[in-house]
PDB file of C-alpha atoms in Angstrom:
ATOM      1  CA  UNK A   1     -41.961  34.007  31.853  1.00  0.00           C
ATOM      2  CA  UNK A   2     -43.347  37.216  29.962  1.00  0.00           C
ATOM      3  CA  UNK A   3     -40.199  38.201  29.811  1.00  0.00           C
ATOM      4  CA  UNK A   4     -38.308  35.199  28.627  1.00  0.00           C
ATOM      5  CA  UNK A   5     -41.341  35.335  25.763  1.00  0.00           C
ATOM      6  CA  UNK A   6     -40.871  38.952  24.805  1.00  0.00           C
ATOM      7  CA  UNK A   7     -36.861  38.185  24.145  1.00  0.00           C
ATOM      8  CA  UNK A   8     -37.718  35.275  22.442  1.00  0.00           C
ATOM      9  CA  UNK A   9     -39.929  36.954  19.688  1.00  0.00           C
ATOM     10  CA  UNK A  10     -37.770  40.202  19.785  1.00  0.00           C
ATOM     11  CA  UNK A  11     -34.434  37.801  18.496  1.00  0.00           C
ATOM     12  CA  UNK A  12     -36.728  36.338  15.940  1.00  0.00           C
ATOM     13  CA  UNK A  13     -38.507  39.572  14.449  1.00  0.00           C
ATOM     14  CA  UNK A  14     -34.633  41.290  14.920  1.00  0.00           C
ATOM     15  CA  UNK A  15     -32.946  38.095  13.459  1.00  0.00           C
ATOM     16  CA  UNK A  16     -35.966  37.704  10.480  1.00  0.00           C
ATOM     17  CA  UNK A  17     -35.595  41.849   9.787  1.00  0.00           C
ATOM     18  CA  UNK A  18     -31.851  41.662   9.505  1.00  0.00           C
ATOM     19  CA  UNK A  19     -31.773  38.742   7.095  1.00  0.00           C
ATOM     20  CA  UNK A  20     -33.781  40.216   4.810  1.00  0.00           C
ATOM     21  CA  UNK A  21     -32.765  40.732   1.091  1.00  0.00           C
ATOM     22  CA  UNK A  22     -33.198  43.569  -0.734  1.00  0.00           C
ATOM     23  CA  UNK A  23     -34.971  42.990  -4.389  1.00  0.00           C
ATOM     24  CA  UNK A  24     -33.575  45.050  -7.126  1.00  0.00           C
ATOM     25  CA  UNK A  25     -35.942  47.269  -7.450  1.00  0.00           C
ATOM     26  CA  UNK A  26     -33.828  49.043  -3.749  1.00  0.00           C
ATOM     27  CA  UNK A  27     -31.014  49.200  -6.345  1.00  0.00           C
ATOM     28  CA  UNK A  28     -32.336  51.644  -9.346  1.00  0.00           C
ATOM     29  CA  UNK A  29     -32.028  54.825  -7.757  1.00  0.00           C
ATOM     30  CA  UNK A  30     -29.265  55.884  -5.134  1.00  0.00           C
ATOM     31  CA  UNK A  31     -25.828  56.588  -4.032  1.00  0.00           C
ATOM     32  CA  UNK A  32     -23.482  53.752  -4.619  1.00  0.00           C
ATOM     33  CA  UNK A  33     -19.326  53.013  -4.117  1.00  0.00           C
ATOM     34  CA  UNK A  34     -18.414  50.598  -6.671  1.00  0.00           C
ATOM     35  CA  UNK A  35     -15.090  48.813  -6.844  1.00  0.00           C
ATOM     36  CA  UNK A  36     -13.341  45.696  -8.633  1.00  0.00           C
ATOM     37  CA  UNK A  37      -9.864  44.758  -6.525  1.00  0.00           C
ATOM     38  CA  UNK A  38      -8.668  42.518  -9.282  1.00  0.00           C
ATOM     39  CA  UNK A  39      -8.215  45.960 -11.320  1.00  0.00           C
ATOM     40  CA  UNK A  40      -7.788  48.840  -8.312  1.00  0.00           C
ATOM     41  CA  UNK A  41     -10.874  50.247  -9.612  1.00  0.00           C
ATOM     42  CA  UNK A  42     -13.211  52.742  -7.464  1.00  0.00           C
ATOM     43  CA  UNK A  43     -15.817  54.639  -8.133  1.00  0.00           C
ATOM     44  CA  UNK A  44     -19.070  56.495  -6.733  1.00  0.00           C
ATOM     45  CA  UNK A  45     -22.228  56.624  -8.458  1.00  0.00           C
ATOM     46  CA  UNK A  46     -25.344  58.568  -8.332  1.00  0.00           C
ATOM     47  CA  UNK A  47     -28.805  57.419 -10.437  1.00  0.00           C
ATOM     48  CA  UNK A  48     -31.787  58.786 -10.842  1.00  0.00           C
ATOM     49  CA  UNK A  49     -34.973  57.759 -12.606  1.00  0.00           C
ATOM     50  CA  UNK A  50     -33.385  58.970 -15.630  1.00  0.00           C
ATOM     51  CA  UNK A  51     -29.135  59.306 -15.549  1.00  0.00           C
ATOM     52  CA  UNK A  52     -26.460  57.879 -13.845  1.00  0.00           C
ATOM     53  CA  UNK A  53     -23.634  59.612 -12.931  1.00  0.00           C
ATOM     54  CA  UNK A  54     -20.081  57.858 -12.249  1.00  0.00           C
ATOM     55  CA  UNK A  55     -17.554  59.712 -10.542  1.00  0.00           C
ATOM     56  CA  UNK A  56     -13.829  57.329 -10.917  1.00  0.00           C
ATOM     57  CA  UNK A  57     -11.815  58.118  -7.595  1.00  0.00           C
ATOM     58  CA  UNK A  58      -8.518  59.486  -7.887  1.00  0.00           C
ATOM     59  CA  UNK A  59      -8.730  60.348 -11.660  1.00  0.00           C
ATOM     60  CA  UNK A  60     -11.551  63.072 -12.023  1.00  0.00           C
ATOM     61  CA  UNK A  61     -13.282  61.628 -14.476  1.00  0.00           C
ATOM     62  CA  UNK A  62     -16.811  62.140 -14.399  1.00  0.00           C
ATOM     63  CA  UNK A  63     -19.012  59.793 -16.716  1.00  0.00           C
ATOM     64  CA  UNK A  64     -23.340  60.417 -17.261  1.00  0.00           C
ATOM     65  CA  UNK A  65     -25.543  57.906 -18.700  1.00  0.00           C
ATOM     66  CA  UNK A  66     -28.676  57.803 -19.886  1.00  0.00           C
ATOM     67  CA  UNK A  67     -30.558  54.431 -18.043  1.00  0.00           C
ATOM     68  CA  UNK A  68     -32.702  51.994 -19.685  1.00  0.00           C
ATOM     69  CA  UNK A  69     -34.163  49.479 -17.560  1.00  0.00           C
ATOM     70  CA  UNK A  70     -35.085  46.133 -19.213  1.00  0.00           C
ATOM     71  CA  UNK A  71     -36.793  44.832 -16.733  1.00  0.00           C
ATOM     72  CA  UNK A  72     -36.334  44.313 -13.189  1.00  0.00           C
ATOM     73  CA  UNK A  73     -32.481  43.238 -12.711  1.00  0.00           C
ATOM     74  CA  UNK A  74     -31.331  44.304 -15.755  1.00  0.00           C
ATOM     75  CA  UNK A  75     -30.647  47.850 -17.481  1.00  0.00           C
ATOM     76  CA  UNK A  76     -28.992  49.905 -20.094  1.00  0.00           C
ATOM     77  CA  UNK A  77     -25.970  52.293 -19.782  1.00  0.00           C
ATOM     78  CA  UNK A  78     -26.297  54.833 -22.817  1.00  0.00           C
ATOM     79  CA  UNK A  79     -23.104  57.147 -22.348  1.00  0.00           C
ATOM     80  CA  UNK A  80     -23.958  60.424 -23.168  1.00  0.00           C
ATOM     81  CA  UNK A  81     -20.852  62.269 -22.097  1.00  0.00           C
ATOM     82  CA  UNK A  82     -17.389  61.778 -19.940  1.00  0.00           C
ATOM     83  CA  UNK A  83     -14.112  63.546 -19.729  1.00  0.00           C
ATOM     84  CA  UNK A  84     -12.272  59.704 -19.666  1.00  0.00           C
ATOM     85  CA  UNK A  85      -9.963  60.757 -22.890  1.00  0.00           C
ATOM     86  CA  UNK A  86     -10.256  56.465 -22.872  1.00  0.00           C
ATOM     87  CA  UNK A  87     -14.062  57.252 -23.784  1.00  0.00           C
ATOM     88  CA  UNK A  88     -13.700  59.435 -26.568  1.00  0.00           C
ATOM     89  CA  UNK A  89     -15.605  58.825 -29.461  1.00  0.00           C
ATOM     90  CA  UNK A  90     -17.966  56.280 -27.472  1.00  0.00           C
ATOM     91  CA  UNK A  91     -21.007  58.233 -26.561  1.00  0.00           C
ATOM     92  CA  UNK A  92     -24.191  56.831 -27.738  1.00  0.00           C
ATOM     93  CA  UNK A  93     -22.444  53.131 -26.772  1.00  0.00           C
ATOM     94  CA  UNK A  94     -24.825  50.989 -24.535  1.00  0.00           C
ATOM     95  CA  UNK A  95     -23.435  48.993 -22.023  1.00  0.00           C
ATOM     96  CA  UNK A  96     -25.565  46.202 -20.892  1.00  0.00           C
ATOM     97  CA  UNK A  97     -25.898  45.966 -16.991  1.00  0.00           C
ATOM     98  CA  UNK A  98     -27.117  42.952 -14.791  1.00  0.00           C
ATOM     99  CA  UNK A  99     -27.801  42.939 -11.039  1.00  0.00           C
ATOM    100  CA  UNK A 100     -26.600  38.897 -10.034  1.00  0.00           C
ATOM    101  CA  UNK A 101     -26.373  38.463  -6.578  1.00  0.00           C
ATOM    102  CA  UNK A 102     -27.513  41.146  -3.743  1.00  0.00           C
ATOM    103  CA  UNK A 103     -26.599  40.776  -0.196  1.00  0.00           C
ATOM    104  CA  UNK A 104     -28.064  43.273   2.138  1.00  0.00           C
ATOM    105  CA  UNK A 105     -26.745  46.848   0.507  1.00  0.00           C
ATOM    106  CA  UNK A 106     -24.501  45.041  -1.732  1.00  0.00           C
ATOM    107  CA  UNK A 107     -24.999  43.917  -4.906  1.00  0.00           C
ATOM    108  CA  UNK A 108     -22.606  41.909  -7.706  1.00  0.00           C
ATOM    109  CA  UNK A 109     -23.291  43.473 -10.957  1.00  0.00           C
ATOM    110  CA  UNK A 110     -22.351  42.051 -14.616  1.00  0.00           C
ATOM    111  CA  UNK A 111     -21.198  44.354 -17.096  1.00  0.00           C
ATOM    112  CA  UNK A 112     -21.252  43.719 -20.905  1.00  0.00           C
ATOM    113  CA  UNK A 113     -18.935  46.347 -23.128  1.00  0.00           C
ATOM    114  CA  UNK A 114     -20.074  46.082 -27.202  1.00  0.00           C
ATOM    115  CA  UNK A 115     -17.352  44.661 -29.199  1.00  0.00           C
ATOM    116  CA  UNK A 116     -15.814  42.566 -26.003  1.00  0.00           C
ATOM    117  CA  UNK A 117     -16.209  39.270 -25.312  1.00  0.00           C
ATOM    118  CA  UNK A 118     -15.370  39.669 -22.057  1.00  0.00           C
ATOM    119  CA  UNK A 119     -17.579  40.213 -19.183  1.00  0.00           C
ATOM    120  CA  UNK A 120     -16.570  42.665 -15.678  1.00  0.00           C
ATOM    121  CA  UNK A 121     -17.829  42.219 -12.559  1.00  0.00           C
ATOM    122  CA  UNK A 122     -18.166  44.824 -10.072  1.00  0.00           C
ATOM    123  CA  UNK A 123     -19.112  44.985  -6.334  1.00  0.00           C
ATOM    124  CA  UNK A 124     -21.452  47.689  -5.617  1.00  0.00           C
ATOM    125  CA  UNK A 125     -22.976  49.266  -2.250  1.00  0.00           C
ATOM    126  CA  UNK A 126     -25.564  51.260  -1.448  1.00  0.00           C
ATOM    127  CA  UNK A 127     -25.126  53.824   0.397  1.00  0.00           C
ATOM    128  CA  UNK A 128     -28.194  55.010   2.932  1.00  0.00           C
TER     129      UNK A 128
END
């Protein structure tokens, strides 16, 4: 019976640790992969307190930004510099960043580009 009682609570305390969700607070500093299939896009990221740094696979083009966050699901990408020839002339352009949806080390983040009307999604996990 003690036994049958000791699985019992060790499937629940497994079952309620697994399920868990992280808030976004597990999200501001890190190692991340970050992808979009719709566009082939892949990247890695690494953030600080401070600066983010994206590196886009397959290209070497290495991004840093300076990060701003608003509050706690949403922050501020200030480029400060990149060697993406597509980013020339854009430093000191804020990109507005929110964290929607976070399942376990993933998260689905909402990207907002000054001067575009269009918003990207991207899938992001973090890596431990």
């Amino acid at each position: 019976m003690k036994t049958i009682l000791f699985l019992i609570f060790f499937v629940v305390l497994t079952t309620s640790v697994l399920s868990q969700e992280h808030d976004c607070d597990y999200f501001k500093t890190g190692q991340f992969r970050i992808s979009d299939k719709e566009i082939g896009y892949e990247g890695m990221i690494e953030r600080d307190d401070n600066f983010q740094t994206e590196y886009t696979k397959g290209t070497g083009f290495i991004s840093k930004y300076k990060v701003n966050w608003i509050d706690d699901c949403n922050y501020e990408l200030l480029l400060v510099e990149s060697n993406n020839p597509a980013s020339k002339g854009s430093e000191d352009t804020s990109y507005l960043v929110s964290i929607l949806e976070i399942k376990g080390l993933d998260v689905i983040i909402e990207i907002a580009i000054p001067g575009n009307d269009n918003l990207y999604q991207f899938t992001m996990t973090k890596i431990e």
